[in-house]
DNA sequence: TTTAAACCCTATAGCGACTTCAGGGTCAAG
DNA sequence: CTTGACCCTGAAGTCGCTATAGGGTTTAAA
């Protein structure tokens, strides 16, 4: 199987597959005489595993760790649980801050309904008011999505 | 006012302020004899505007556009509405896909409660099953958060 | 007066997960 | 024999910072 067929079979872009190879997520495939990559059926399985994990928004590092687990059947699965718990926590945190954000934006959106002069635009006024520290449609209180240092993946 | 004071006044990191300058989001400040940046009061206002928009998760390009509007009071504010609508739509789409994702992950998490051998781990089994296209705890049906081309900012 | 901390400067590289581009080689059909 | 679809490598671009290297300046204390 050539890389284009693998791409079609898995829904992963050709460039992305090569990128996964470069960062060590998929093992180096055999090569045909002309230098083309030659994949076996197992490559589809592995690539689909990666794809599925990516739809779950896992990072490539996490996926790599999971792939390692699948090839070490006798290891404890405590770490799998832990990895998933952390990921779930990240997703829930992001969800929470996104819900707040959506409300802020929706409220801001109500400030201007018609197309009039920018000088009278309630949205702009509201945003400028925030720059003055005055009352504003949005009152971020939980400190989420802030500009401060964030280490965690979003 | 020097850059450190501006940073303290706005809560934006010094490096980030310099970065904003580099990408043209804030205008070039005057310089002292020693080469230090010298800001006026208006810089605080502009920087706070940017900060507020960033807490609303707007992209720097969008913020630039909004800043342009604030300096063109006679322009129509149709575009401001439009920009905000698009941003809101992006946020809502992301919210929807995150909600689906959270459910998928939570369900997946129930597959394994104890620390046993990785070979018996329900989570891994489930993920591998997905690679086979078999039944799985997660059934992504809306196609969100897919691996296909996405142009939009997340 | 020296010296150390705290500030400032520029330029550059790194992050994650790709995407795109430049500049080629290979292969089957018409 | 040429066109077009596919393949290759390596490098740079995306976004919004963050960090690092390698300097210069200012300010306060010892």
XYZ file of C-alpha atoms (C1' of nucleotides) in Angstrom:
368
model
C 0.000 0.000 0.000
C 1.341 3.439 -0.899
C 0.907 6.525 1.224
C -1.974 7.886 -0.839
C -3.952 4.695 -0.346
C -3.265 4.740 3.381
C -4.423 8.343 3.443
C -7.634 7.429 1.651
C -8.205 4.398 3.887
C -7.819 6.388 7.097
C -8.915 9.896 6.196
C -5.573 11.292 7.289
C -3.861 13.675 4.921
C -0.726 12.444 3.157
C 1.343 15.299 4.545
C 0.044 14.588 8.017
C 1.033 10.934 7.732
C 4.547 11.936 6.753
C 4.553 14.373 9.661
C 3.497 11.602 12.070
C 6.363 9.530 10.767
C 8.796 12.401 11.244
C 7.821 12.868 14.885
C 8.004 9.128 15.534
C 4.304 8.423 15.953
C 4.236 5.765 13.240
C 7.123 3.407 12.644
C 9.239 3.752 9.509
C 7.559 1.836 6.676
C 9.380 -0.357 4.200
C 10.327 1.211 0.893
C 9.747 0.109 -2.680
C 12.645 0.144 -5.110
C 11.659 3.632 -6.265
C 11.725 5.001 -2.731
C 7.944 5.050 -2.239
C 6.700 4.083 1.202
C 5.184 0.583 1.312
C 2.669 0.013 4.118
C 1.083 -3.189 5.371
C -2.443 -3.680 6.718
C -1.307 -3.040 10.294
C -0.460 0.539 9.303
C -4.164 1.189 8.712
C -4.959 -0.043 12.188
C -2.305 2.091 13.827
C -3.224 5.149 11.806
C -6.902 4.726 12.639
C -6.030 4.464 16.309
C -4.188 7.763 16.034
C -7.007 9.339 14.099
C -9.560 8.279 16.655
C -7.485 9.643 19.519
C -7.073 12.904 17.632
C -10.837 13.220 17.221
C -10.836 12.933 21.015
C -8.437 15.905 20.875
C -5.589 14.103 22.536
C -2.085 15.441 22.044
C 0.421 13.491 19.990
C 2.475 12.839 23.128
C -0.491 11.219 24.860
C -1.258 9.159 21.793
C 2.318 7.963 21.639
C 2.060 6.861 25.255
C -1.186 4.994 24.528
C 0.380 3.282 21.534
C 3.191 2.158 23.786
C 0.652 0.650 26.190
C -1.021 -1.331 23.443
C 2.290 -2.989 22.689
C 2.995 -3.751 26.357
C -0.035 -5.892 27.317
C 1.429 -6.869 30.677
C 1.976 -3.365 31.983
C -0.506 -1.944 34.458
C -3.253 0.191 32.986
C -3.207 2.643 35.859
C -1.410 5.135 33.641
C -4.045 4.808 30.933
C -6.692 5.786 33.445
C -4.585 8.632 34.689
C -3.886 9.963 31.210
C -7.549 9.898 30.349
C -8.532 11.577 33.614
C -6.121 14.409 32.994
C -7.346 14.835 29.471
C -10.946 14.822 30.618
C -10.100 17.468 33.218
C -8.527 19.652 30.540
C -11.533 19.272 28.296
C -13.937 20.139 31.122
C -11.920 23.211 32.083
C -11.914 24.383 28.498
C -15.649 23.708 28.265
C -16.316 25.807 31.326
C -14.333 28.779 30.112
C -15.890 28.503 26.668
C -19.395 28.582 28.173
C -18.559 31.792 30.026
C -17.059 33.216 26.873
C -20.129 32.392 24.830
C -22.357 34.259 27.284
C -20.073 37.271 27.267
C -20.056 37.398 23.492
C -23.795 36.885 23.213
C -24.422 39.755 25.617
C -21.959 41.941 23.769
C -23.706 41.099 20.522
C -27.001 42.541 21.799
C -25.350 45.962 22.146
C -25.644 46.637 18.456
C -28.467 45.422 16.245
C -28.555 47.803 13.328
C -26.009 48.990 10.828
C -25.246 52.563 11.822
C -22.161 54.717 12.295
C -19.231 53.027 13.997
C -19.147 55.935 16.454
C -22.563 54.846 17.759
C -21.862 51.136 17.711
C -22.694 49.683 21.089
C -20.274 46.838 20.665
C -17.331 49.129 20.086
C -18.469 51.396 22.896
C -18.634 48.434 25.189
C -15.183 47.255 24.233
C -13.748 50.726 24.629
C -15.516 51.086 27.968
C -13.720 47.981 29.126
C -10.479 49.708 28.229
C -11.502 52.485 30.621
C -12.376 50.000 33.320
C -15.980 51.186 33.300
C -19.144 49.107 33.333
C -19.289 46.696 30.456
C -21.504 43.919 29.196
C -18.883 41.396 30.120
C -17.723 40.738 33.636
C -15.179 37.958 33.556
C -15.083 36.800 37.117
C -13.551 33.365 37.079
C -10.280 34.439 35.541
C -10.470 31.753 32.883
C -8.976 32.228 29.439
C -6.861 34.961 30.913
C -3.665 36.416 29.543
C -1.609 35.103 32.392
C 0.827 32.278 32.051
C -0.812 29.080 30.971
C 1.245 25.977 30.682
C -1.475 23.477 29.920
C -2.475 22.464 26.419
C -5.782 23.900 25.346
C 5.813 55.617 30.789
C 8.202 52.749 30.143
C 7.181 49.316 28.900
C 7.314 47.725 32.328
C 4.878 50.295 33.719
C 2.549 49.767 30.777
C 2.759 46.043 31.406
C 1.871 46.519 35.066
C -0.952 48.933 34.243
C -2.573 46.565 31.751
C -1.616 43.114 32.963
C -0.014 42.303 29.628
C 3.440 40.789 29.717
C 6.334 42.949 28.555
C 7.332 40.399 25.941
C 3.784 40.232 24.699
C 3.626 44.020 24.344
C 6.784 43.987 22.277
C 5.289 41.158 20.236
C 2.115 43.181 19.623
C 4.274 46.027 18.410
C 6.187 43.728 16.102
C 3.019 42.461 14.436
C 1.647 45.981 14.099
C -1.138 45.770 16.665
C 0.104 48.764 18.635
C 1.689 51.770 16.946
C 5.409 52.424 17.370
C 5.959 54.368 20.599
C 8.351 57.298 20.954
C 11.800 56.520 22.279
C 13.798 58.034 25.116
C 17.413 59.051 24.510
C 18.581 55.669 25.803
C 16.357 53.803 23.361
C 13.688 52.839 25.893
C 10.103 52.938 24.651
C 8.137 55.944 25.950
C 4.356 55.476 26.069
C 1.590 58.013 26.664
C -1.702 57.457 28.500
C -3.490 56.497 25.292
C -1.267 53.421 25.082
C -2.921 52.070 28.241
C -6.324 52.471 26.675
C -5.346 50.754 23.465
C -3.571 47.945 25.289
C -6.555 47.373 27.566
C -8.810 47.230 24.536
C -6.600 44.521 23.108
C -6.461 42.669 26.400
C -10.208 42.674 26.727
C -10.684 41.382 23.206
C -8.152 38.642 23.905
C -10.092 37.528 26.987
C -12.969 37.185 24.507
C -10.600 34.919 22.563
C -10.559 37.050 19.463
C -7.691 36.637 17.048
C -5.139 39.404 16.644
C -6.339 39.998 13.095
C -9.892 40.607 14.300
C -8.656 42.904 17.042
C -6.667 44.878 14.509
C -9.806 45.304 12.445
C -11.764 46.473 15.497
C -9.040 48.954 16.396
C -9.279 50.336 12.877
C -13.019 50.824 13.354
C -12.559 52.764 16.562
C -10.411 55.246 14.661
C -12.931 55.574 11.828
C -16.070 56.772 13.661
C -17.949 57.529 10.467
C -17.650 54.095 8.939
C -20.636 51.771 9.111
C -20.608 49.314 11.984
C -22.056 46.545 9.875
C -18.634 44.931 9.761
C -18.311 45.044 13.534
C -21.538 43.100 13.835
C -20.409 40.701 11.194
C -17.037 40.108 12.832
C -18.647 39.440 16.171
C -21.240 37.130 14.640
C -18.558 35.089 12.991
C -16.563 34.901 16.178
C -19.640 33.890 18.130
C -20.383 31.210 15.553
C -16.849 29.869 15.890
C -17.134 29.799 19.665
C -20.487 28.014 19.515
C -19.190 25.447 17.060
C -16.228 24.772 19.284
C -18.526 24.542 22.296
C -20.717 22.002 20.554
C -17.827 19.801 19.541
C -16.326 20.043 23.033
C -19.603 18.931 24.600
C -19.676 15.890 22.335
C -16.058 15.246 23.115
C -16.622 15.440 26.852
C -19.374 12.827 26.638
C -17.223 10.541 24.531
C -14.344 10.787 26.951
C -16.558 10.315 29.993
C -18.059 7.186 28.474
C -14.648 5.908 27.524
C -13.477 6.530 31.060
C -16.113 4.166 32.463
C -14.561 1.300 30.481
C -11.809 0.889 32.996
C -12.131 1.465 36.709
C -9.439 -0.643 38.276
C -5.714 -0.878 37.832
C -5.160 -4.173 36.055
C -3.152 -5.416 33.098
C -3.049 -3.159 30.067
C -4.171 -6.116 27.965
C -7.490 -6.100 29.828
C -7.907 -2.345 29.925
C -11.324 -1.439 28.563
C -10.153 1.969 27.478
C -7.395 0.616 25.298
C -9.685 -2.097 23.969
C -12.203 0.514 23.054
C -9.647 2.676 21.299
C -8.259 -0.291 19.417
C -11.774 -1.375 18.497
C -12.280 2.018 16.903
C -9.213 1.327 14.796
C -11.002 -1.799 13.544
C -14.132 0.179 12.816
C -16.050 -1.977 15.256
C -18.500 -0.933 17.944
C -16.988 1.531 20.347
C -18.026 3.704 23.242
C -17.639 6.746 21.072
C -19.685 7.397 17.989
C -18.667 10.732 16.557
C -21.548 11.585 14.315
C -21.363 15.315 13.714
C -17.966 15.279 12.113
C -16.731 18.071 14.342
C -13.132 18.320 15.416
C -12.230 16.199 12.466
C -8.854 15.809 10.872
C -9.962 17.337 7.617
C -8.848 20.726 6.440
C -9.800 23.449 8.816
C -9.088 27.006 7.927
C -10.877 28.639 10.818
C -9.160 29.584 14.033
C -10.124 27.371 16.919
C 32.436 54.124 44.716
C 31.443 49.964 43.469
C 28.396 46.577 42.606
C 24.295 44.078 42.334
C 19.522 43.948 41.200
C 16.176 45.374 38.299
C 15.049 47.122 34.337
C 15.598 47.868 29.157
C 17.104 46.515 24.170
C 17.400 43.290 19.797
C 17.369 39.063 17.468
C 16.360 34.411 17.325
C 14.330 29.914 18.343
C 10.795 27.089 20.355
C 5.896 25.291 21.220
C 1.859 21.958 18.793
C -0.036 20.073 14.985
C 0.049 20.640 11.155
C 0.150 23.124 6.127
C 2.425 24.856 2.282
C 6.031 25.573 -0.752
C 10.022 24.706 -3.727
C 12.108 21.651 -6.551
C 12.445 17.622 -7.971
C 11.505 12.045 -9.402
C 8.146 8.075 -11.101
C 4.590 6.011 -13.571
C 0.421 4.918 -16.392
C -2.696 6.532 -20.002
C -3.590 8.839 -24.295
C 6.107 11.888 -25.773
C 3.726 14.428 -23.060
C 0.274 15.171 -19.623
C -1.322 14.486 -15.142
C -1.471 12.002 -10.961
C 1.174 10.439 -7.761
C 5.567 10.222 -4.934
C 10.001 12.203 -2.571
C 12.811 15.585 0.652
C 13.661 19.651 3.191
C 12.472 23.951 4.712
C 9.436 27.615 5.938
C 4.897 29.402 7.401
C 0.728 29.413 10.671
C -0.952 31.453 15.633
C 0.007 33.785 19.883
C 2.937 33.935 22.444
C 7.274 32.368 25.567
C 11.986 31.821 26.315
C 16.747 32.358 25.573
C 21.134 34.626 24.456
C 23.755 38.442 24.809
C 24.044 42.702 25.534
C 23.143 47.989 27.649
C 21.087 51.277 31.494
C 19.388 52.745 35.744
C 18.810 52.716 40.592
C 19.567 51.578 45.162
C 22.157 49.664 48.704
C 26.742 48.402 50.834
